[in-house]
Amino acid sequence: MTRLKKLFNTKSSKVLNVYCTAGYPALDSTLPIIAALEKNGADLVELGMPYSDPLADGPVIQESGARALENGMSIEVLFDQLKSLRDTSNIPVVLMGYMNPVLQYGFEKFCAAAAAVGVDGLILPDMPAYEFEASYGAIVKKHGLDFIFLVTPETPTERIVYLDSLSSGFLYAVSASATTGSALNFDAVDTYLQKLKQMQLINPILVGFGVKDAASFELASRHTAGAIIGSAYIKALENSVDVTSTTAQFLSSVIGQK
Amino acid sequence: MQQTFTNPNEHGYYGDFGGAFIPEMLFANVAQLKSQYLQIMDDEDFKNEVNDLLHHYVGRPTPLFLAKRLSEQYGTTIYLKREDLCHTGAHKINNTIGQIILAQKLGKTRIIAETGAGQHGVATATVCALKGMECIVYMGEKDIERQAPNVARMRMLGATVVPATSGSKTLKDATNEAIRDWINNPTNTHYIIGSVVGPHPYPDMVARFQSVISAEIRKQLLAQTGTELPTHVIACVGGGSNAAGAFYHFLEEPSVQIVAVEAAGHGVQTNMSAATTQLGTPGILHGSKSLLMQTPDGQVIEPHSISAGLDYPGIGPMHANLYSSGRGLFLSATDDEAMDAAFHVSKTEGIIPALETAHAFAALDQIKWKPTDTVVICLSGRGDKDLSTYMQKLDS
């Protein structure tokens, strides 16, 4: 059984997925951050691969990516860092990034390397569904990786069903048509998430964009399996002198002391 | 749609290049455009409205001018397609006229655009003023500093100019910011992309709006020479909108040599260049797969050209296919060669071209001409906006 399947089999509500940018705030922060997230109650890590032109991201995550690139992060460096990931850690990890760096690395080589270091799934927001169906999806499956598509309040019902059928692991529900780090209108979001719940999709749903603290985590998880926090955590890391204690503090502010 | 050099397939591919690599947040918008643009553009009322404005507002058809002194110097026959005489001073308005009317048909009330040198921003602000639509133009912070007159023009036309402060603070980042705006305003906003780049159907749609250039060239050549087809068509290429328009109706005519001229900057081998086909590899930027200047890690490289309009690390997928298939001849001209060409054309024909356009003229020195050749150069824009750069040369 995949780590993601196991996670959602044992926990079907208030699953907390935390986004961090590989190589941020320092080049070698990646593994200590994953360890701290696991230790302090996160259920899942979404590890961002920095890119020069991240279209779906707001200023906070953009800035963290630019810093990570300056620090020397690349896919090559990241896979090297992740070699020891599974020596100590068992938390599911999904890689999030944009198509271009992955294609330059080589799509198949990328999937093979990700699977080899114990990565569980991929989120590539600019992967077109029909290209996934026609070619890339088979490669992802061959290497035993989950692939997570995004849906938004603007996604028509039949397309939600279609994207759910292409996804495995979970389905990423973007809370509003916005870039990451935007503020949330909870009445509108609540209606949309209720609709998703009633659709009885194949995959569990995690809600992202605009989830930043205990209150928004609570609201976002009301109708779904859980939520994803990104920009708020990156902000917390910005001036951190010790990523381990910052992570502990941040997670306790969202889900309480572990 | 049958895939040709001119037309992409249903997924927006010209050969290996094109497609729509966009996050789901943009899917509904792009899908709406994709499902409706051909139908709208084919509608008689739409065509009449566009043609009426192109005629009475833009000043089309623009002249096809026989450049006698240049022809003599190069020992051949050279015609200039005078896009510099369009309202606002460049070909860019051919596309913004079409897209603003299309945006109205789609029920959109708010227009966003990206701009580098400011020509597309001015052309967008102009049609928004004409139609009474809200207009927001994203422009790199660096470009705002170096293109002050165009910033003033946009503001005078009622547009809001928003500085792009991320990344390299130039055209690439202005485009990122415009796309992010579109993600955040999915229902009321239309994004008028200024070049033949972006996710399908933008490259095809912009090429179709610009194709009026080559449609007119064919008619005018026939009237002036008795034959519709030149032997060569030359245009400068950044993203490639004036080139797409000038090439469009000649791409399926094998006897016509297509010549695209890129900006070599300080020189193709200097790391200060924007010659994408020479320096690029297949990659994805701004929603389509094309040739792209990038590091081995797939991070996008900031290009260099003296002309802000060619200062772009990618190229439209139609052009990437013309390059890789061998249909087009791709040349490049350096900053210095373009400057020299601008001064030469000014003194020889009494026309001060834009710096972008000057690259196309510089390529005249790179081809061995025959007296029997008929060459058409797309004179895409006038040089008023580049006067400060030209003045530096005059003073030196």
XYZ file of C-alpha atoms in Angstrom:
654
model
C 0.000 0.000 0.000
C 1.311 3.469 -0.846
C 2.105 5.860 1.983
C -0.676 8.215 0.857
C -3.247 5.432 0.798
C -2.149 4.280 4.224
C -2.411 7.834 5.548
C -5.955 8.392 4.303
C -7.016 4.901 5.407
C -6.008 5.664 8.964
C -7.004 9.331 9.034
C -9.982 10.655 7.120
C -10.353 14.087 8.680
C -8.141 17.026 9.577
C -5.225 15.749 7.570
C -2.630 18.519 7.592
C -0.415 18.906 4.552
C 2.323 21.515 4.921
C 4.065 23.092 1.935
C 7.702 24.065 2.075
C 10.156 25.134 -0.604
C 13.178 22.878 -1.052
C 16.361 24.773 -0.237
C 14.582 27.449 1.798
C 15.460 29.246 4.015
C 18.889 27.584 3.614
C 20.104 25.077 1.045
C 20.324 22.273 3.619
C 17.035 23.116 5.422
C 15.035 20.560 3.440
C 15.578 17.442 5.552
C 15.507 19.138 8.993
C 12.200 20.770 7.994
C 10.653 17.481 6.881
C 11.807 15.892 10.169
C 10.380 18.761 12.221
C 7.063 18.672 10.340
C 6.755 14.921 10.949
C 7.664 15.206 14.609
C 5.225 18.035 15.306
C 2.069 16.617 13.804
C 1.975 17.316 10.066
C 0.549 14.364 8.170
C 1.953 15.112 4.743
C 4.686 17.258 3.209
C 4.325 19.085 -0.092
C 7.869 19.873 -1.122
C 8.159 22.677 -3.661
C 10.844 22.573 -6.335
C 11.820 26.202 -6.994
C 11.308 27.681 -10.460
C 12.159 31.060 -11.943
C 8.605 31.626 -13.260
C 6.044 30.089 -10.848
C 2.751 31.219 -12.421
C 0.363 29.820 -9.824
C 2.182 31.249 -6.836
C 1.761 34.510 -4.988
C 4.617 36.729 -3.750
C 5.540 34.759 -0.596
C 6.178 31.430 -2.317
C 7.745 33.163 -5.342
C 10.202 34.882 -3.044
C 11.053 31.633 -1.242
C 11.712 29.988 -4.618
C 13.979 32.818 -5.727
C 15.897 32.525 -2.436
C 16.175 28.744 -2.828
C 17.547 29.127 -6.356
C 20.097 31.647 -5.078
C 20.996 29.135 -2.376
C 21.854 26.674 -5.153
C 18.792 24.410 -5.128
C 18.055 22.355 -8.249
C 16.312 19.049 -8.937
C 19.719 17.363 -9.031
C 20.687 18.782 -5.627
C 17.263 17.976 -4.180
C 17.372 14.289 -5.126
C 20.843 14.117 -3.658
C 19.538 15.573 -0.372
C 16.567 13.211 -0.355
C 18.757 10.084 -0.630
C 18.660 9.717 3.146
C 14.989 10.764 3.501
C 13.648 7.290 4.207
C 16.437 6.385 6.655
C 14.614 8.258 9.378
C 11.325 9.532 8.015
C 8.056 7.872 7.137
C 5.848 10.901 6.416
C 4.374 10.947 2.891
C 6.148 13.472 0.643
C 4.791 14.847 -2.628
C 6.887 17.015 -4.911
C 5.265 20.166 -6.294
C 6.758 22.062 -9.197
C 6.382 23.286 -12.743
C 6.737 21.305 -15.947
C 9.771 23.045 -17.419
C 12.478 22.076 -14.914
C 11.072 18.533 -14.813
C 11.185 18.231 -18.617
C 14.755 19.529 -18.685
C 15.749 16.934 -16.095
C 13.958 14.342 -18.214
C 10.422 13.283 -17.271
C 11.087 9.555 -16.961
C 14.443 10.064 -15.258
C 12.681 12.418 -12.837
C 9.964 9.904 -11.950
C 12.533 7.143 -11.493
C 14.700 9.307 -9.227
C 11.689 10.493 -7.206
C 10.502 6.935 -6.638
C 14.021 5.783 -5.765
C 14.413 8.296 -2.916
C 10.966 7.489 -1.523
C 8.877 10.366 -2.841
C 5.205 9.388 -2.954
C 3.538 11.652 -5.459
C 3.716 14.641 -7.805
C 1.833 17.897 -8.211
C 2.638 19.703 -11.473
C -0.044 22.409 -11.819
C 0.779 23.182 -15.460
C 0.553 19.553 -16.609
C -2.332 19.493 -19.127
C -4.776 16.676 -18.387
C -4.847 15.447 -21.975
C -1.021 15.269 -22.143
C -1.087 13.327 -18.871
C -3.588 10.915 -20.350
C -1.779 10.633 -23.684
C 1.787 10.174 -22.488
C 3.042 11.290 -19.078
C 0.514 9.420 -16.929
C 1.823 5.994 -17.932
C 5.352 6.982 -16.898
C 4.134 8.263 -13.518
C 2.244 5.009 -12.901
C 5.127 2.840 -14.056
C 7.236 4.271 -11.248
C 4.489 3.807 -8.669
C 3.982 7.508 -8.006
C 0.681 9.177 -7.210
C -0.305 12.195 -9.286
C -2.516 14.927 -7.897
C -4.591 17.257 -10.084
C -6.063 20.574 -8.959
C -9.706 21.623 -9.162
C -11.076 25.136 -8.570
C -14.513 26.693 -7.965
C -14.528 27.432 -11.722
C -13.965 23.792 -12.716
C -17.186 22.350 -14.193
C -18.680 19.273 -12.494
C -17.898 16.826 -15.297
C -14.290 18.057 -15.395
C -13.972 17.575 -11.618
C -15.038 13.955 -12.129
C -12.535 13.609 -14.977
C -9.621 15.115 -13.015
C -10.542 12.974 -10.000
C -10.387 9.889 -12.221
C -6.883 10.850 -13.411
C -5.659 11.565 -9.873
C -4.469 9.216 -7.186
C -3.426 9.886 -3.585
C -5.715 12.860 -3.148
C -7.425 15.630 -5.110
C -6.199 19.186 -4.532
C -9.129 21.590 -4.171
C -7.978 25.155 -4.720
C -10.235 27.169 -2.430
C -10.638 30.149 -4.747
C -9.505 31.164 -8.190
C -6.384 32.828 -6.948
C -2.649 32.516 -6.625
C -1.222 31.045 -3.418
C -1.275 33.194 -0.312
C -4.500 35.038 -1.157
C -7.148 35.804 1.450
C -10.149 33.507 1.698
C -13.886 34.210 1.445
C -15.214 31.412 3.592
C -18.897 31.549 2.737
C -18.206 30.973 -0.943
C -15.602 28.334 -0.184
C -17.914 26.471 2.160
C -20.582 26.097 -0.531
C -17.999 24.867 -3.020
C -16.483 22.339 -0.606
C -19.925 21.031 0.313
C -20.555 20.468 -3.370
C -17.298 18.537 -3.698
C -18.211 16.435 -0.672
C -21.584 15.554 -2.159
C -19.977 14.429 -5.403
C -18.483 11.422 -3.567
C -15.259 11.495 -5.514
C -12.772 8.626 -5.677
C -9.992 10.539 -3.943
C -9.915 12.261 -0.575
C -9.888 16.044 -0.906
C -7.327 18.409 0.556
C -8.063 22.131 0.410
C -5.348 24.644 -0.369
C -4.832 28.379 -0.971
C -5.732 30.785 1.836
C -5.419 28.287 4.712
C -3.127 29.941 7.234
C -4.044 29.231 10.860
C -6.130 27.122 13.253
C -9.410 28.847 12.324
C -9.003 28.568 8.553
C -7.698 24.987 8.894
C -10.798 24.096 10.895
C -13.133 25.650 8.315
C -11.328 24.169 5.307
C -11.406 20.685 6.845
C -15.096 20.789 7.728
C -16.289 19.025 4.564
C -13.043 17.477 3.393
C -10.219 15.204 4.488
C -8.027 18.145 5.393
C -6.081 21.110 4.163
C -2.772 22.425 2.905
C -0.871 25.301 4.477
C 1.850 26.977 2.432
C 2.462 30.708 2.401
C 1.818 31.161 6.145
C 4.468 28.566 6.993
C 6.952 30.041 4.514
C 6.408 33.435 6.162
C 7.114 31.890 9.552
C 10.358 30.423 8.237
C 11.506 33.692 6.713
C 13.166 35.081 9.827
C 13.731 31.766 11.520
C 17.067 31.131 13.213
C 16.147 27.539 14.039
C 13.777 25.847 11.591
C 13.033 23.027 14.048
C 11.698 25.266 16.817
C 9.934 27.554 14.320
C 8.163 24.525 12.865
C 7.146 23.268 16.307
C 5.732 26.677 17.211
C 3.943 27.082 13.903
C 2.298 23.652 13.982
C 1.215 24.028 17.587
C -0.502 27.282 16.611
C -2.469 25.408 13.931
C -3.246 22.020 15.514
C -2.189 22.464 19.132
C 0.638 20.785 20.993
C 1.473 17.311 19.732
C -8.140 21.980 -37.834
C -5.585 20.462 -40.226
C -2.078 21.174 -38.971
C 0.044 23.215 -41.384
C 2.827 25.774 -40.994
C 0.023 28.317 -40.560
C -2.501 26.390 -38.469
C -1.882 24.455 -35.265
C -3.713 21.180 -34.537
C -6.667 21.033 -32.121
C -4.335 21.016 -29.098
C -2.484 24.060 -30.395
C 0.608 22.285 -31.692
C 2.728 23.472 -34.593
C 4.882 20.382 -35.049
C 6.391 19.703 -31.612
C 5.651 23.185 -30.298
C 2.615 24.812 -28.709
C -0.041 23.327 -26.446
C -1.611 24.818 -23.328
C 0.481 24.227 -20.204
C -1.628 26.155 -17.738
C -2.690 25.652 -14.142
C -6.307 24.608 -13.587
C -7.090 28.131 -12.309
C -6.790 29.348 -15.919
C -8.495 26.406 -17.552
C -12.044 27.791 -17.682
C -10.903 31.077 -19.224
C -8.685 29.489 -21.823
C -11.280 26.831 -22.623
C -13.912 29.522 -23.195
C -11.577 31.351 -25.547
C -10.594 28.152 -27.326
C -14.170 27.092 -27.904
C -15.307 30.481 -29.206
C -12.493 32.399 -30.911
C -12.780 30.831 -34.378
C -16.536 31.119 -34.426
C -16.439 34.755 -33.301
C -13.653 35.667 -35.727
C -15.603 34.058 -38.552
C -18.781 35.995 -37.792
C -19.658 38.606 -40.472
C -20.631 41.302 -37.952
C -17.380 40.793 -36.082
C -15.338 40.986 -39.273
C -17.128 44.142 -40.365
C -16.576 45.823 -37.021
C -12.860 44.930 -37.007
C -12.316 45.929 -40.623
C -14.148 49.192 -40.144
C -11.887 50.141 -37.232
C -8.753 48.928 -39.013
C -9.670 51.204 -41.904
C -11.012 54.345 -40.254
C -9.171 54.273 -36.915
C -5.887 52.463 -37.542
C -5.430 53.723 -41.093
C -5.264 50.429 -42.988
C -4.337 49.364 -45.536
C -0.832 50.559 -44.757
C 1.271 51.367 -47.837
C 3.619 48.934 -49.528
C 6.467 51.239 -50.458
C 9.121 50.570 -53.101
C 12.377 51.616 -51.430
C 14.272 52.708 -54.527
C 17.536 53.852 -52.955
C 17.870 50.768 -50.741
C 17.001 48.599 -53.758
C 19.756 50.228 -55.760
C 22.303 49.730 -52.993
C 21.542 46.048 -52.622
C 21.053 45.409 -56.338
C 17.558 44.033 -55.942
C 13.958 45.161 -55.450
C 12.963 45.994 -51.874
C 9.461 46.863 -50.689
C 8.637 48.130 -47.206
C 5.347 47.223 -45.546
C 4.624 50.383 -43.607
C 3.203 49.114 -40.285
C 4.959 52.109 -38.723
C 2.134 54.224 -40.159
C -0.529 52.444 -38.101
C -2.193 54.491 -35.365
C 0.026 54.279 -32.241
C 3.074 53.664 -34.418
C 3.339 49.909 -34.795
C 1.586 46.748 -35.926
C 0.554 45.931 -32.341
C -2.830 47.618 -32.721
C -3.965 45.119 -35.412
C -4.180 42.557 -32.620
C -5.592 44.758 -29.859
C -8.455 45.976 -32.091
C -9.422 42.370 -32.777
C -9.056 41.195 -29.196
C -10.979 44.063 -27.587
C -14.003 43.385 -29.783
C -13.645 39.681 -29.090
C -13.488 40.446 -25.349
C -16.751 42.371 -25.656
C -18.370 39.410 -27.419
C -17.208 37.209 -24.524
C -18.882 39.605 -22.074
C -15.656 40.742 -20.420
C -15.444 44.188 -18.820
C -11.857 44.409 -17.647
C -8.725 44.186 -19.802
C -5.217 43.274 -18.727
C -2.038 43.233 -20.798
C 1.719 42.852 -20.461
C 4.190 45.111 -22.159
C 7.944 45.339 -22.646
C 8.865 48.491 -24.521
C 5.338 49.751 -24.053
C 4.099 49.466 -27.654
C 1.615 46.701 -26.909
C 0.644 48.464 -23.678
C -0.081 51.671 -25.597
C -2.021 49.764 -28.284
C -4.091 48.074 -25.560
C -4.675 51.275 -23.595
C -5.753 52.924 -26.857
C -8.460 50.396 -27.728
C -9.637 50.320 -24.096
C -10.101 54.090 -24.230
C -11.909 53.683 -27.540
C -14.278 51.118 -26.034
C -14.535 52.572 -22.525
C -13.076 49.496 -20.853
C -10.970 49.305 -17.702
C -7.318 48.684 -18.608
C -4.460 47.420 -16.455
C -1.022 47.054 -18.015
C 1.750 45.104 -16.315
C 5.227 46.360 -17.073
C 8.594 45.404 -15.597
C 9.888 47.906 -13.090
C 13.090 48.224 -15.124
C 11.160 48.823 -18.357
C 9.025 51.496 -16.653
C 12.229 53.383 -15.914
C 13.682 53.060 -19.414
C 10.457 53.631 -21.398
C 9.032 56.658 -19.584
C 7.291 58.260 -22.619
C 5.211 55.123 -23.288
C 4.284 54.894 -19.598
C 3.033 58.464 -19.821
C 1.067 57.670 -22.996
C -0.660 54.689 -21.351
C -1.573 56.742 -18.299
C -2.849 59.608 -20.455
C -5.044 57.054 -22.252
C -6.552 56.126 -18.902
C -4.737 52.858 -18.218
C -3.293 51.811 -14.886
C 0.345 50.786 -15.249
C 1.352 48.245 -12.607
C 5.065 47.588 -12.072
C 6.197 43.957 -12.113
C 8.691 43.763 -9.295
C 9.428 40.028 -9.289
C 12.315 38.233 -10.985
C 14.237 40.293 -13.497
C 11.570 43.043 -13.564
C 11.236 42.983 -17.386
C 8.822 41.606 -20.021
C 8.959 37.991 -18.843
C 7.951 39.034 -15.339
C 5.311 41.462 -16.578
C 3.779 38.475 -18.411
C 3.912 36.376 -15.217
C 2.115 39.137 -13.312
C -0.551 39.516 -15.990
C -1.192 35.761 -15.892
C -1.427 35.901 -12.077
C -3.923 38.758 -12.364
C -5.990 36.614 -14.738
C -5.896 33.719 -12.259
C -7.201 36.063 -9.554
C -9.914 37.615 -11.778
C -11.256 34.682 -13.755
C -14.739 35.850 -14.706
C -14.752 39.508 -15.751
C -11.272 39.839 -17.241
C -9.801 39.245 -20.695
C -6.037 39.056 -21.091
C -4.850 40.653 -24.346
C -1.521 38.943 -25.023
C 0.588 41.052 -27.364
C 2.525 38.404 -29.207
C 2.122 34.940 -30.751
C 3.012 33.351 -27.409
C 1.035 31.980 -24.466
C -1.266 28.970 -24.228
C -3.308 27.811 -27.213
C -5.357 29.490 -28.700
C -3.376 32.722 -28.208
C -0.585 32.084 -30.745
C -3.120 31.199 -33.432
C -5.528 33.986 -32.514
C -2.857 36.705 -32.483
C -1.366 35.380 -35.753
C -4.808 35.557 -37.368
C -5.345 39.156 -36.235
C -1.877 40.097 -37.524
C -2.308 38.182 -40.795
C -3.904 41.298 -42.297
C -0.300 42.392 -42.943
C 0.475 39.592 -45.421
C -3.047 39.633 -46.869
C -2.459 43.265 -47.843
C 1.081 42.581 -49.091
C -0.245 39.997 -51.579
C -2.858 42.371 -52.960
C -0.494 45.323 -53.113
C 2.309 43.367 -54.769
C -0.115 42.094 -57.368
C -1.257 45.630 -58.104
C 2.262 47.051 -58.211
C 4.211 44.235 -59.875
C 1.650 41.943 -61.487
C 2.542 39.031 -59.190
C 1.337 38.276 -55.661
C 4.409 36.490 -54.394
C 7.723 38.045 -53.388
C 10.872 35.911 -53.323
C 11.648 36.906 -49.710
C 9.732 38.226 -46.698
C 11.872 39.564 -43.847
C 10.709 40.408 -40.324
C 12.252 40.781 -36.891
C 11.266 38.238 -34.247
C 11.037 38.551 -30.466
C 7.878 36.678 -29.543
C 7.109 37.082 -33.222
C 3.796 38.878 -33.800
C 4.759 41.142 -36.707
C 6.666 38.246 -38.270
C 3.657 35.936 -37.902
C 1.496 38.546 -39.608
C 3.974 39.220 -42.411
C 4.664 35.507 -43.048
C 1.125 34.178 -42.580
C -0.227 34.104 -46.138
C 3.138 33.035 -47.578
C 3.878 30.051 -45.351
C 2.197 27.555 -47.660
C 3.938 29.082 -50.716
C 7.239 27.174 -50.976
C 8.718 29.674 -53.453
C 8.685 32.424 -50.830
C 11.771 32.443 -48.598
C 10.762 33.275 -45.034
C 13.467 35.236 -43.195
C 13.193 35.813 -39.430
C 15.736 38.055 -37.723
C 16.401 37.669 -34.021
C 18.239 40.005 -31.680
C 21.816 38.814 -31.110
C 22.412 41.504 -28.454
C 26.148 41.829 -27.933
C 26.604 38.666 -30.026
C 25.178 35.144 -29.958
C 28.182 33.778 -28.016
C 28.371 36.538 -25.400
C 25.708 35.589 -22.803
C 24.121 38.957 -23.632
C 21.774 37.886 -26.406
C 18.129 37.224 -27.208
C 18.632 34.926 -30.226
C 16.280 32.230 -28.962
C 16.518 29.747 -31.845
C 20.327 29.842 -31.644
C 20.558 29.641 -27.856
C 17.325 27.972 -26.813
C 16.239 24.396 -26.212
C 12.700 23.002 -26.098
C 10.954 24.169 -22.956
C 7.750 25.598 -21.523
C 7.204 29.272 -20.765
C 3.977 31.238 -20.335
C 1.810 28.252 -21.174
C 3.292 26.859 -24.355
C 6.098 24.548 -25.373
C 8.579 26.265 -27.630
C 12.257 27.081 -27.836
C 13.437 28.755 -24.670
C 16.642 30.251 -23.313
C 17.211 28.355 -20.091
C 19.831 26.871 -17.796
C 20.504 23.108 -17.829
C 18.248 23.018 -14.696
C 15.334 24.487 -16.634
C 15.406 27.952 -15.043
C 14.583 30.684 -17.535
C 17.516 32.900 -18.553
C 17.157 36.659 -18.794
C 17.990 37.674 -22.376
C 19.585 40.872 -23.609
C 18.749 43.087 -26.532
C 19.065 46.830 -27.059
C 15.439 46.724 -28.200
C 13.028 46.042 -25.361
C 10.526 44.513 -27.805
C 12.906 41.679 -28.734
C 14.160 41.218 -25.166
C 12.275 37.958 -24.525
C 13.731 34.517 -23.687
C 11.172 32.596 -25.764
C 9.675 32.656 -29.237
C 6.180 31.838 -30.500
C 5.588 28.118 -31.170
C 4.736 28.827 -34.829
C 8.235 30.263 -35.294
C 9.901 27.448 -33.349
C 8.307 25.091 -35.871
C 9.400 27.234 -38.839
C 12.927 27.074 -37.454
C 13.100 23.382 -36.622
C 11.362 22.293 -39.841
C 13.684 24.437 -41.936
C 10.749 26.341 -43.487
C 12.174 29.624 -42.253
C 15.687 31.050 -42.470
C 16.634 32.399 -39.041
C 19.286 35.104 -38.904
C 20.323 37.432 -36.111
C 21.614 40.979 -35.864
C 23.609 42.495 -33.005
C 22.748 45.674 -31.108
C 25.398 47.557 -33.088
C 24.265 46.196 -36.455
C 20.677 47.186 -35.658
C 21.747 50.695 -34.632
C 23.731 51.122 -37.840
C 20.810 49.845 -39.902
C 18.413 52.265 -38.185
C 20.617 55.217 -39.088
C 21.175 53.927 -42.605
C 17.456 53.461 -43.362
C 16.703 56.885 -41.885
C 19.198 58.599 -44.193
C 18.463 56.469 -47.249
C 14.660 56.346 -47.257
C 13.639 59.116 -44.860
C 12.053 56.637 -42.436
C 13.197 56.311 -38.822
C 12.406 52.707 -37.869
C 11.913 51.237 -34.397
C 14.977 49.482 -33.009
C 13.159 46.143 -33.297
C 12.487 46.743 -36.987
C 16.082 47.854 -37.534
C 17.145 44.225 -36.901
C 15.201 43.170 -40.011
C 17.026 45.801 -42.082
C 20.401 44.686 -40.697
C 19.778 41.244 -42.223
C 19.912 42.765 -45.718
C 23.703 42.599 -45.369
C 23.616 38.855 -44.652
C 21.990 37.611 -47.859
C 23.441 37.659 -51.378
C 20.733 39.363 -53.436
C 19.892 38.807 -57.090
C 18.512 41.521 -59.373
C 15.464 39.293 -59.941
C 14.570 39.045 -56.231
C 11.548 40.826 -54.826
C 12.056 41.431 -51.111
C 9.402 42.602 -48.666
C 10.532 43.885 -45.278
C 7.945 44.306 -42.558
C 8.590 47.791 -41.204
C 6.842 46.901 -37.969
C 7.144 50.169 -36.071
C 8.437 53.702 -36.062
C 11.423 54.893 -34.084
C 9.944 57.730 -32.015
C 10.002 55.602 -28.874
C 13.722 54.892 -29.403
C 14.828 58.489 -29.830
C 16.690 58.608 -26.522
C 18.761 55.573 -27.578
C 19.340 57.091 -31.001
C 20.274 60.438 -29.440
C 22.992 58.777 -27.376
C 24.535 57.572 -30.612
C 24.161 60.990 -32.283
C 25.921 62.609 -29.331
C 28.752 60.091 -29.154
